[in-house]
XYZ file of C-alpha atoms in Angstrom:
743
model
C -15.639 14.501 -2.604
C -12.278 14.976 -3.300
C -10.604 13.485 -6.159
C -7.749 10.640 -4.783
C -4.426 12.584 -5.423
C -1.732 11.060 -7.769
C 1.669 11.727 -6.210
C 5.079 10.977 -7.714
C 7.780 9.833 -5.583
C 11.652 10.121 -7.172
C 13.513 6.961 -5.905
C 16.904 6.775 -7.415
C 17.413 2.821 -8.362
C 15.605 0.311 -6.121
C 18.660 -2.146 -5.313
C 19.832 0.170 -2.142
C 18.604 -0.609 1.353
C 18.004 3.177 2.084
C 15.505 3.277 -1.069
C 13.640 0.043 0.212
C 12.683 1.918 3.428
C 11.456 5.108 1.717
C 9.313 3.018 -0.965
C 7.535 0.876 1.988
C 6.851 3.543 4.384
C 5.928 5.828 1.648
C 3.294 3.367 1.038
C 2.132 2.837 4.583
C 2.018 6.677 4.289
C -0.043 6.655 1.129
C -2.572 3.734 2.544
C -2.927 5.812 5.446
C -3.837 9.044 3.486
C -6.220 7.572 0.806
C -3.559 8.696 -2.100
C -1.975 6.791 -5.345
C 1.595 6.687 -5.386
C 3.684 6.563 -8.560
C 7.495 5.929 -8.058
C 9.901 7.053 -10.749
C 12.543 4.603 -10.725
C 15.302 7.106 -12.044
C 18.962 7.833 -10.808
C 20.555 10.327 -8.633
C 20.540 13.965 -10.801
C 23.510 14.314 -13.019
C 24.958 10.660 -11.753
C 28.857 9.986 -12.153
C 28.501 6.635 -13.332
C 28.286 5.354 -16.741
C 24.740 5.413 -18.838
C 22.829 5.855 -15.586
C 22.082 9.199 -16.688
C 19.883 7.697 -19.295
C 17.327 6.759 -16.290
C 16.393 10.501 -15.936
C 14.707 10.278 -19.349
C 11.613 9.763 -16.963
C 12.066 13.236 -15.320
C 9.834 14.945 -17.774
C 6.836 12.683 -17.224
C 6.437 14.133 -14.314
C 4.926 17.177 -15.676
C 1.978 14.834 -16.914
C -1.518 16.420 -16.067
C -2.385 13.048 -13.881
C 0.392 14.176 -11.736
C -0.799 16.109 -8.611
C 2.488 16.648 -6.289
C 5.737 15.210 -6.149
C 7.882 14.486 -3.495
C 11.928 14.674 -3.360
C 14.280 13.169 -1.492
C 17.927 14.027 -0.332
C 19.412 10.738 -2.191
C 18.727 12.523 -5.641
C 20.617 15.301 -5.349
C 23.750 12.989 -3.849
C 25.999 14.558 -6.517
C 25.300 17.316 -7.616
C 25.719 21.102 -6.638
C 23.385 23.215 -4.685
C 22.990 25.349 -8.340
C 22.199 22.349 -10.207
C 19.363 21.183 -7.444
C 17.413 24.699 -7.926
C 17.449 24.279 -11.621
C 16.654 20.636 -11.120
C 13.691 21.743 -9.202
C 12.321 24.904 -11.207
C 12.476 22.461 -14.284
C 9.515 20.702 -12.422
C 8.056 23.866 -10.357
C 5.298 23.572 -12.363
C 3.692 20.875 -9.863
C 3.092 21.300 -5.858
C 6.334 19.593 -4.375
C 7.036 18.652 -0.700
C 10.664 17.489 0.303
C 12.036 15.033 2.629
C 15.790 14.845 4.206
C 16.854 18.145 2.991
C 14.784 21.535 2.734
C 14.203 23.812 -0.325
C 12.271 26.880 0.457
C 9.376 28.002 -0.039
C 8.387 24.148 -0.277
C 7.677 22.032 2.716
C 9.712 19.586 3.979
C 10.308 16.744 6.635
C 13.350 16.303 8.008
C 15.442 14.418 10.358
C 18.045 15.876 12.778
C 20.848 13.301 11.794
C 23.512 15.856 13.879
C 21.686 14.068 17.154
C 21.963 10.615 16.332
C 26.107 11.189 15.412
C 26.151 12.921 18.586
C 25.307 9.979 20.410
C 27.290 7.620 18.473
C 30.237 9.410 19.331
C 29.665 9.966 23.004
C 28.577 5.958 23.228
C 32.270 5.519 21.833
C 34.071 7.723 24.038
C 32.156 7.416 27.285
C 30.918 3.685 27.135
C 34.252 2.230 25.430
C 36.779 4.769 26.360
C 37.380 5.105 22.463
C 39.843 8.041 21.624
C 40.581 7.676 18.394
C 37.810 7.594 15.833
C 37.727 7.889 12.120
C 35.043 8.937 9.901
C 33.866 8.238 6.285
C 31.935 11.053 5.447
C 29.186 10.927 2.222
C 29.298 13.103 -0.691
C 30.182 16.837 0.224
C 27.276 18.189 -2.270
C 24.833 16.073 -0.145
C 23.641 18.168 2.812
C 22.769 15.228 5.248
C 26.491 14.052 4.544
C 27.744 17.684 5.439
C 25.363 17.703 8.748
C 26.824 13.988 9.783
C 30.514 15.203 9.636
C 29.600 18.005 11.322
C 28.659 16.497 14.625
C 30.866 13.979 14.231
C 33.530 16.772 14.240
C 32.162 19.233 16.943
C 31.546 16.306 19.255
C 35.154 15.443 19.212
C 36.019 18.377 19.622
C 33.383 18.682 22.750
C 34.592 15.842 24.832
C 37.986 17.383 24.597
C 39.873 15.458 22.182
C 41.741 17.056 19.091
C 40.341 15.937 15.569
C 42.329 14.548 13.499
C 41.802 15.328 9.223
C 43.827 12.339 8.236
C 41.535 10.408 9.849
C 38.411 11.314 8.107
C 37.830 9.754 4.540
C 35.898 10.862 1.452
C 32.928 8.189 0.730
C 30.153 8.584 -1.983
C 27.233 7.017 0.415
C 27.907 3.430 -2.090
C 29.643 0.392 -0.103
C 32.493 0.213 -2.724
C 33.330 3.508 -1.270
C 33.408 2.573 2.645
C 35.984 -0.468 1.066
C 37.925 2.177 -0.572
C 37.763 4.117 2.525
C 39.446 1.617 4.679
C 42.136 0.708 1.785
C 43.257 4.651 1.836
C 43.173 4.711 5.704
C 44.634 1.186 6.811
C 46.836 0.712 3.947
C 47.818 4.037 2.398
C 47.965 6.337 5.505
C 48.918 3.277 7.889
C 46.758 4.476 10.209
C 44.379 1.945 12.626
C 41.629 3.999 14.660
C 39.846 2.361 17.456
C 36.604 2.864 15.783
C 35.261 3.782 12.313
C 31.996 5.976 12.260
C 30.252 6.051 8.369
C 28.152 8.406 7.555
C 25.384 5.357 6.287
C 25.115 1.575 6.708
C 25.967 1.103 3.130
C 29.630 2.492 3.251
C 29.797 0.633 7.013
C 29.185 -2.685 5.265
C 31.921 -1.723 2.483
C 34.486 -1.307 5.918
C 33.455 -4.385 7.323
C 34.018 -6.412 4.094
C 37.512 -4.750 4.077
C 38.003 -5.665 7.685
C 37.199 -9.346 7.126
C 39.421 -9.497 4.246
C 42.408 -8.588 6.447
C 41.215 -10.404 9.233
C 40.806 -7.499 11.307
C 38.170 -8.517 14.125
C 35.111 -6.096 14.662
C 34.757 -4.991 17.325
C 37.848 -6.411 18.654
C 40.457 -4.622 16.892
C 38.378 -1.790 15.299
C 34.864 -0.733 16.467
C 32.063 -0.064 13.668
C 29.298 2.666 13.571
C 26.534 2.968 10.641
C 23.952 5.544 9.939
C 20.318 4.700 8.719
C 19.066 1.481 10.681
C 18.730 -0.482 7.132
C 17.464 -4.016 7.355
C 21.243 -5.912 6.964
C 22.403 -3.851 9.665
C 20.720 -6.243 12.389
C 21.462 -9.682 10.277
C 25.182 -8.567 9.757
C 27.578 -10.677 11.436
C 28.657 -8.734 13.848
C 25.197 -6.905 13.777
C 25.900 -3.258 12.891
C 25.512 -0.616 15.315
C 23.699 2.700 13.861
C 21.995 5.478 14.138
C 18.067 5.021 13.336
C 16.156 7.613 11.368
C 12.210 7.365 11.793
C 11.380 6.613 8.430
C 7.956 6.011 8.950
C 7.223 9.379 10.598
C 9.405 11.162 8.160
C 7.481 9.976 5.397
C 4.189 10.328 6.880
C 5.140 13.527 7.523
C 6.519 14.878 4.273
C 3.028 13.017 2.406
C 1.002 15.187 4.820
C 2.896 18.309 4.047
C 2.549 17.723 0.572
C -1.257 16.827 0.513
C -2.303 19.928 2.841
C 0.219 22.318 0.431
C -1.613 20.688 -2.453
C -5.125 22.002 -0.953
C -4.043 24.930 0.091
C -3.766 24.017 3.904
C -2.228 26.039 6.489
C 0.885 24.203 8.199
C 4.218 24.696 9.260
C 6.784 24.553 6.536
C 9.465 22.201 8.490
C 9.085 19.245 10.859
C 12.237 17.639 11.995
C 12.380 14.450 13.499
C 15.079 12.640 15.957
C 17.586 10.217 15.275
C 18.503 7.526 17.576
C 21.419 5.445 18.587
C 21.302 2.009 18.560
C 24.246 0.089 19.963
C 24.745 -3.682 18.867
C 27.727 -5.721 18.570
C 30.145 -3.842 16.197
C 30.625 -1.294 18.524
C 31.262 -3.518 21.474
C 27.465 -3.952 22.548
C 25.363 -7.185 22.633
C 21.906 -7.366 21.203
C 20.224 -7.062 25.184
C 21.613 -3.607 25.112
C 19.311 -2.273 21.697
C 16.480 -4.043 23.508
C 17.281 -1.970 26.603
C 17.187 1.187 24.781
C 13.974 0.222 23.289
C 12.133 -0.471 26.745
C 9.073 2.051 27.144
C 9.411 3.719 23.474
C 8.302 0.859 20.982
C 7.055 3.662 18.934
C 10.808 3.110 17.204
C 9.973 -0.668 16.570
C 8.158 -0.774 12.926
C 7.824 -3.577 10.235
C 11.156 -2.927 8.793
C 13.202 -4.320 11.560
C 12.505 -7.729 10.389
C 13.639 -8.608 6.791
C 10.827 -10.580 4.524
C 9.611 -10.190 1.365
C 6.451 -8.947 2.774
C 6.733 -5.847 5.224
C 4.975 -7.299 8.248
C 2.183 -5.544 9.682
C 1.925 -3.058 12.432
C 0.279 -3.988 15.753
C -2.265 -1.834 17.696
C -1.548 0.245 20.844
C -4.691 -1.380 22.375
C -3.229 -4.737 21.245
C 0.197 -3.964 22.812
C -1.381 -2.600 26.184
C -3.803 -6.060 26.234
C -0.801 -8.543 25.822
C 1.262 -6.781 28.898
C -1.733 -6.934 31.074
C -2.275 -10.591 30.208
C 1.262 -11.514 30.588
C 1.734 -9.961 33.825
C -1.336 -11.703 34.873
C 0.234 -15.189 33.508
C 3.789 -14.489 35.263
C 1.917 -14.272 38.520
C -0.488 -17.139 37.804
C 2.750 -19.349 36.783
C 4.518 -18.754 40.056
C 1.584 -20.785 41.969
C 1.952 -23.789 39.451
C 4.266 -26.861 39.708
C 4.560 -26.930 35.530
C 5.245 -22.968 35.596
C 7.805 -23.395 32.796
C 5.292 -25.272 30.424
C 2.126 -22.900 31.431
C 4.526 -19.754 30.230
C 5.642 -21.763 27.069
C 1.993 -22.162 26.288
C 0.729 -18.832 26.972
C 3.911 -17.059 24.871
C 3.566 -19.894 22.084
C -0.473 -18.892 21.673
C 0.280 -15.314 21.248
C 2.707 -16.156 18.738
C 0.699 -18.328 16.748
C -1.371 -15.331 16.602
C 1.165 -12.631 15.562
C 2.414 -15.212 12.831
C -1.400 -15.986 11.756
C -1.956 -12.128 11.090
C 2.012 -11.542 10.316
C 2.566 -8.709 12.934
C 6.232 -7.464 13.514
C 6.727 -9.186 17.133
C 9.434 -6.958 17.820
C 7.231 -4.851 20.058
C 6.078 -7.512 22.032
C 9.490 -9.100 22.513
C 10.250 -5.477 24.143
C 7.279 -5.355 26.060
C 8.197 -8.740 27.638
C 11.427 -7.106 28.687
C 9.517 -4.045 29.827
C 7.044 -6.291 32.255
C 10.039 -8.631 33.329
C 11.909 -5.718 34.873
C 8.963 -3.653 36.266
C 7.908 -6.841 38.105
C 11.813 -7.393 39.327
C 12.012 -3.916 40.448
C 8.727 -4.003 42.046
C 9.535 -7.560 43.916
C 7.166 -9.652 42.318
C 9.724 -11.763 40.633
C 12.530 -12.685 42.378
C 16.117 -12.888 40.660
C 15.820 -16.528 39.890
C 12.331 -16.536 38.748
C 13.059 -13.270 36.669
C 15.976 -15.692 34.727
C 13.875 -18.599 34.372
C 10.797 -16.827 32.661
C 13.480 -14.969 30.666
C 15.155 -18.087 29.566
C 11.914 -19.407 28.266
C 10.879 -15.872 26.732
C 14.176 -16.260 24.672
C 13.651 -19.886 23.924
C 9.574 -18.989 22.359
C 11.120 -15.842 20.921
C 13.928 -17.545 19.066
C 11.282 -20.420 17.694
C 9.048 -17.886 16.494
C 11.771 -16.193 14.697
C 13.282 -19.627 13.150
C 9.561 -20.231 12.040
C 9.593 -16.734 10.496
C 12.562 -16.883 8.725
C 11.775 -20.618 7.087
C 8.326 -18.819 6.061
C 10.178 -16.271 4.260
C 13.146 -18.533 2.751
C 10.046 -20.693 1.361
C 8.360 -17.260 0.031
C 11.793 -16.272 -1.721
C 12.430 -19.625 -2.968
C 8.761 -20.119 -4.657
C 8.966 -16.530 -6.316
C 12.732 -16.965 -7.581
C 11.239 -20.314 -9.035
C 8.495 -18.062 -10.817
C 10.722 -15.645 -11.535
C 13.021 -17.835 -13.464
C 10.573 -19.269 -15.779
C 8.927 -16.038 -16.049
C 12.246 -14.137 -16.692
C 13.032 -17.031 -19.517
C 10.062 -16.659 -21.275
C 10.196 -13.041 -21.646
C 13.771 -13.624 -22.595
C 12.525 -15.839 -25.429
C 9.990 -13.458 -27.033
C 11.246 -12.756 -30.551
C 8.059 -10.488 -31.019
C 5.775 -7.619 -29.477
C 2.775 -10.217 -30.375
C 4.966 -12.924 -28.423
C 5.907 -11.056 -25.711
C 2.587 -9.607 -24.947
C 0.923 -13.213 -24.604
C 3.970 -13.606 -21.880
C 3.319 -11.265 -20.015
C -0.323 -11.268 -19.366
C 0.040 -14.721 -18.361
C 3.008 -14.231 -16.133
C 2.273 -10.639 -14.314
C -0.959 -11.744 -12.463
C 1.553 -14.562 -10.913
C 3.513 -11.716 -8.768
C 0.140 -9.586 -8.102
C 1.052 -7.150 -10.879
C -2.498 -6.459 -12.797
C -1.597 -3.379 -14.525
C 1.294 -2.971 -17.020
C 1.738 -0.273 -19.246
C 4.531 -0.340 -21.966
C 4.728 3.024 -24.456
C 7.593 3.152 -26.738
C 8.529 7.018 -27.867
C 8.141 7.609 -31.903
C 11.267 9.453 -32.160
C 14.641 10.309 -30.171
C 15.132 11.302 -26.601
C 16.921 14.517 -26.678
C 19.188 15.201 -23.631
C 20.995 18.622 -23.716
C 23.963 16.668 -21.595
C 22.827 18.683 -18.192
C 19.101 18.755 -16.968
C 16.910 19.037 -19.937
C 15.559 16.044 -21.339
C 12.913 16.590 -24.501
C 10.837 13.636 -25.246
C 8.598 12.993 -28.160
C 5.635 14.309 -29.202
C 3.972 10.899 -29.566
C 4.591 7.469 -28.190
C 2.715 3.891 -29.514
C 1.377 1.508 -26.689
C 2.306 -2.023 -27.182
C 1.015 -3.180 -24.270
C -1.551 -2.105 -21.756
C -2.790 -4.574 -19.310
C -5.233 -3.229 -17.100
C -7.430 -4.974 -13.689
C -6.056 -8.332 -15.407
C -7.241 -7.788 -18.777
C -5.782 -6.727 -22.197
C -6.774 -2.875 -23.311
C -6.414 -2.057 -27.051
C -2.328 -2.441 -28.372
C -0.780 -0.420 -31.131
C -2.366 2.987 -30.385
C -0.688 6.481 -30.735
C -0.561 8.484 -27.672
C 0.368 12.183 -27.076
C 2.641 13.690 -24.078
C -0.659 14.451 -22.192
C -1.393 10.844 -22.333
C 2.129 9.177 -21.273
C 1.187 8.866 -17.524
C -1.954 6.529 -18.093
C -4.713 8.042 -15.938
C -7.010 4.629 -15.964
C -4.080 2.915 -13.730
C -5.272 5.061 -10.735
C -9.319 5.075 -11.522
C -11.321 3.667 -8.962
C -9.075 1.829 -6.756
C -6.190 3.358 -4.702
C -3.192 2.093 -5.854
C 1.148 2.377 -5.599
C 2.854 1.870 -8.582
C 6.106 2.357 -10.369
C 7.359 3.559 -13.696
C 10.759 2.620 -14.994
C 12.408 4.187 -18.212
C 13.205 1.292 -21.296
C 16.933 1.973 -21.604
C 19.939 0.216 -23.391
C 23.263 2.121 -22.874
C 23.037 5.199 -24.524
C 19.525 4.593 -26.096
C 16.012 5.507 -24.941
C 13.215 3.481 -26.283
C 10.269 4.376 -23.729
C 9.051 3.346 -20.556
C 6.625 0.850 -18.200
C 4.460 1.589 -15.677
C 3.408 -1.342 -12.977
C 0.737 -1.307 -10.885
C 0.057 -2.700 -7.849
C 3.632 -3.165 -6.440
C 4.640 -6.629 -5.553
C 5.767 -7.320 -2.297
C 9.423 -7.475 -3.537
C 10.852 -4.117 -5.018
C 13.841 -6.270 -6.231
C 11.786 -8.771 -8.222
C 10.125 -5.930 -9.843
C 13.420 -3.921 -11.124
C 14.449 -7.686 -12.248
C 11.451 -8.167 -14.245
C 11.739 -4.381 -15.746
C 15.070 -5.286 -16.585
C 14.390 -8.551 -18.317
C 10.903 -6.667 -19.965
C 13.767 -3.890 -21.383
C 16.182 -6.636 -22.947
C 13.685 -8.427 -24.513
C 11.768 -5.153 -26.392
C 15.804 -4.133 -27.330
C 16.066 -7.716 -28.800
C 12.056 -7.514 -30.418
C 13.459 -4.060 -32.021
C 16.472 -5.548 -33.238
C 14.787 -8.932 -34.775
C 12.330 -6.268 -36.082
C 14.806 -4.311 -37.900
C 16.872 -7.304 -38.874
C 13.382 -8.903 -40.528
C 12.864 -5.331 -42.392
C 16.232 -5.064 -43.414
C 16.394 -8.776 -44.861
C 12.939 -7.583 -46.538
C 14.367 -4.868 -47.949
C 17.593 -6.694 -49.227
C 14.990 -9.239 -50.704
C 13.403 -6.726 -51.990
C 16.646 -4.799 -53.638
C 17.373 -8.300 -54.830
C 14.469 -8.885 -56.656
C 14.706 -5.492 -57.976
C 18.163 -6.016 -59.264
C 17.218 -9.428 -60.739
C 14.447 -7.880 -62.427
C 16.732 -4.819 -63.504
C 19.367 -7.696 -64.730
C 16.463 -9.648 -67.204
C 14.441 -6.767 -68.077
C 14.936 -3.968 -70.769
C 14.579 -0.476 -68.736
C 13.162 1.287 -71.601
C 10.470 -1.238 -73.095
C 9.782 -3.280 -70.115
C 10.225 -6.333 -71.513
C 12.750 -8.907 -70.969
C 16.437 -8.484 -72.323
C 18.534 -10.970 -74.124
C 20.172 -12.600 -70.570
C 16.185 -12.201 -69.074
C 14.700 -13.576 -72.601
C 16.898 -16.809 -72.513
C 16.698 -17.408 -69.057
C 12.701 -17.467 -69.011
C 12.924 -19.089 -72.138
C 14.456 -22.508 -70.287
C 11.439 -22.751 -67.846
C 8.691 -22.877 -71.163
C 10.937 -25.194 -73.091
C 10.955 -27.737 -70.422
C 7.437 -27.492 -70.239
C 6.744 -27.882 -74.018
C 9.409 -30.634 -74.165
C 7.550 -32.597 -71.740
C 4.047 -32.164 -73.361
C 5.823 -32.357 -76.889
C 4.408 -29.052 -77.939
C 5.469 -26.834 -80.981
C 6.890 -23.556 -80.575
C 7.269 -20.469 -82.741
C 9.579 -18.077 -82.836
C 9.043 -14.394 -84.199
C 12.182 -11.465 -85.021
C 10.595 -8.421 -85.340
C 12.660 -5.302 -86.218
C 11.529 -1.738 -86.459
C 12.188 -0.149 -89.679
C 13.826 3.314 -90.545
C 14.636 3.541 -86.594
C 18.332 5.298 -87.787
C 16.250 7.769 -89.924
C 13.447 8.312 -86.998
C 16.768 9.111 -84.546
C 18.647 11.567 -87.316
C 15.561 13.351 -88.539
C 13.399 13.792 -85.333
C 15.727 13.124 -82.500
C 16.906 10.240 -80.478
C 13.886 10.962 -77.774
C 11.366 10.343 -80.912
C 13.081 7.468 -81.591
C 12.832 5.701 -78.245
C 9.257 6.794 -78.601
C 9.015 4.618 -81.343
C 10.673 1.747 -79.692
C 8.140 1.604 -76.759
C 5.487 1.963 -79.186
C 6.509 -1.407 -80.853
C 6.897 -2.958 -77.295
C 3.768 -1.902 -76.686
C 2.148 -3.089 -79.564
C 3.837 -6.517 -79.397
C 2.683 -6.864 -75.215
C -1.086 -6.522 -76.836
C -0.981 -8.796 -79.734
C 0.960 -11.867 -77.852
C -0.626 -13.501 -74.987
C 0.694 -13.455 -71.292
C 2.241 -16.658 -71.702
C 4.507 -15.840 -74.811
C 8.055 -14.319 -74.229
C 9.018 -11.104 -75.583
C 12.566 -9.943 -75.649
C 14.345 -6.852 -76.745
C 17.791 -8.087 -78.422
C 18.959 -4.851 -79.979
C 18.328 -1.269 -80.383
C 15.344 -2.126 -82.920
C 15.068 -5.892 -82.420
C 12.425 -7.875 -80.816
C 11.893 -11.818 -80.398
C 9.126 -13.682 -79.364
C 8.921 -17.212 -78.257
C 5.520 -18.512 -78.427
C 4.648 -22.615 -77.210
C 0.893 -24.077 -78.318
C 1.540 -22.033 -81.784
C 0.922 -23.724 -85.045
C 3.121 -22.206 -88.223
C -0.016 -20.965 -90.421
C -0.849 -18.971 -86.998
C 2.272 -17.054 -87.051
C 1.373 -15.062 -90.139
C -2.315 -13.738 -89.066
C -0.528 -12.985 -85.494
C 2.169 -10.908 -87.767
C -0.489 -9.457 -89.466
C -2.022 -8.365 -86.430
C 1.115 -6.591 -85.270
C 1.002 -4.839 -88.608
C -2.881 -3.806 -88.705
C -2.020 -2.538 -84.763
C 0.631 -0.242 -86.300
C -1.554 1.021 -89.282
C -4.042 1.971 -86.708
C -1.360 4.147 -84.911
C 0.359 5.874 -87.931
C -3.686 6.996 -88.959
C -4.137 8.477 -84.905
C -0.734 9.413 -83.932
C 0.068 13.162 -85.977
C 3.458 11.840 -86.418
C 4.800 12.702 -89.566
C 6.543 9.358 -90.166
C 5.287 5.787 -90.536
C 5.877 3.098 -88.001
C 6.203 -0.165 -89.244
C 7.879 -3.563 -88.692
C 9.725 -6.506 -90.781
C 9.408 -9.931 -89.459
C 10.748 -13.413 -89.644
C 9.173 -16.564 -88.085
C 10.596 -19.770 -87.446
C 8.846 -22.888 -85.953
C 9.923 -26.515 -84.180
C 8.695 -29.427 -82.193
C 10.506 -29.509 -79.137
C 12.758 -32.453 -78.735
C 16.159 -33.463 -77.581
C 17.582 -31.928 -80.954
C 16.411 -28.497 -80.363
C 18.264 -25.608 -80.430
C 16.682 -22.198 -79.369
C 19.539 -19.926 -80.500
C 19.374 -22.063 -84.071
C 15.562 -21.380 -84.220
C 15.912 -17.745 -83.648
C 18.901 -17.471 -86.343
C 15.874 -19.185 -88.742
C 13.810 -16.781 -88.161
C 16.380 -14.060 -88.226
C 17.150 -15.331 -92.075
C 13.516 -14.639 -93.177
C 13.330 -11.312 -91.389
C 16.237 -10.600 -93.693
C 14.659 -11.352 -96.861
C 11.538 -9.372 -95.388
C 13.421 -6.398 -94.890
C 15.099 -6.314 -98.032
C 12.509 -6.553 -99.854
C 10.613 -3.701 -97.917
C 13.262 -1.360 -98.692
C 13.396 -2.104 -101.879
C 9.551 -1.090 -101.991
C 9.803 1.946 -99.591
C 12.747 4.960 -99.654
C 11.824 6.694 -96.578
C 9.767 6.892 -93.364
C 7.914 9.802 -94.019
C 4.199 9.506 -94.384
C 5.030 12.011 -97.579
C 6.719 9.473 -99.185
C 4.045 6.983 -99.429
């Protein structure tokens, strides 16, 4: 059994109607071919608008071992030179590649003959509408399709014996706004008003119509408009847009076929070319009937994309269409013999529409077939002109009612999903940490038929050389792995080979999409969704809200970590401000600050406190004779001795270079002497074992008091100090040196 292939398809953004056609027809082709698709939602190579380039951080991911081949369309190279396109293709040439809408040797390609459709459009204006001045809005001159369409326009004008005029040619970018700007340039700056304007794509034609509507210039009465692509909106703008149709379904079928054959090493023709076809509608001065006439006898041009609904309509089978035409002809013949012919035909057509509606089959081919049958019967004298007009009225009524119901169903679906989306993205936006975000996604994604979602954050910055080279970190952390409606292990580390999750395409054929997680000029990671929901714009909205939530979670995490660092730093500063750095006991400030709490407790319990005042003997002599490092050592030994002697609840403070004060609660006066002797005993033990040439000893004084309203700690310390002074004076009279040899 052959391995099911996984194909990467580059899509520069989802909100353009053209990409919508590529998306849907690629999915259809993948289903027929039984391959997995993963759409890489990037931008054009080297886009010319701010921060758009960050989407292209996805480029290196296509080299994943879980990707078997790449489909690359002409729209990816809209803004770049052939040299840049060549460099980009070389960067991904480790994988088999097939192209559509442009050719790049030696890779297989599926192309459309854009020239044919433009020729038909120009000839239609000249010979059907007697137009002589035709302006043209070009696409980017770096785009091969744009150049081809402009060339066909210029050549057809010349062939018709008219003189092409450079001032009637405007530069565009394939974007709607550029069509608007081209109109401003043509009509307001150049002061020209042609009879017709042809645009290199529908998006720019919509922009031209926007401007003309603003200026109250009537279409088609004042200026006729023609586009290219036959996007969904072209049928539903007012007036409906005359355009050139691309055979998107055949194009994507062929492109995917060629790539699969290329991967499997099967022989094939490198290039296949598909014709384009001009569709006259209202914007050039023709009606919708004109379009239907062009379709009659060639319903292969009609696809589910002709009707704008959230879920693409299913295709009919040739057998279903043949059976319908046969039954329709029989019903028409039978209806002629009935008194209630109108009701009979209405019931017949309504039953068929119910069947199509229940199975969500595209009705347009059946409408075309109905016109074809009526025309054939009229030509063959099976219907009179009066009968033809009567049945034509019924057909229009039934099909109009069907489209109204279909539109209502579509609007209801849109409203329902918008409401659900509103609640979902609100919950996403309200997520303050990754745990909360994971919970929201696990509950909400399934409502939009998304059973798999994989979110990984890079462990390091994404590097970009400012041109075409992107370098991703070696590892990433998976913060959310939702597979077949179940949460998989989170917060795990993955390497580059694992960036594209293989388990998304394990047993069931699927189509998915991968988006970068970006904020302005920062890239944090990426998100993979599968399978694709009915509405790609809905998916784009979910992605953008998750990206924003992740950025917010990272910021909150950073702020919280910053707060923790500040709290810890403040804690350390506080400790430093009340702690003697050399010994680790409290300094004078710290001693009094902490003692306040202990004395307050003793006052409530009416307890006695004792203050001990210790002074290290001979510190100056030790410093002068053995150096300050040795003096510091002696101070630490005395401090450690006090810590070992007194209880943890007692407070020890260093008041000066050689002075220590201890506050002890719940200690009687008679115990003080015993405690002081323990200090002496521990220091004597040190002297015996230290190997030092000097003696460590302390002088001390004590004072005690019952804690009451008149209690004054500083006064008590002064009393202990006075006792210390007397002790020290007696000690110095007895001992003249710190040296062991003097004892």
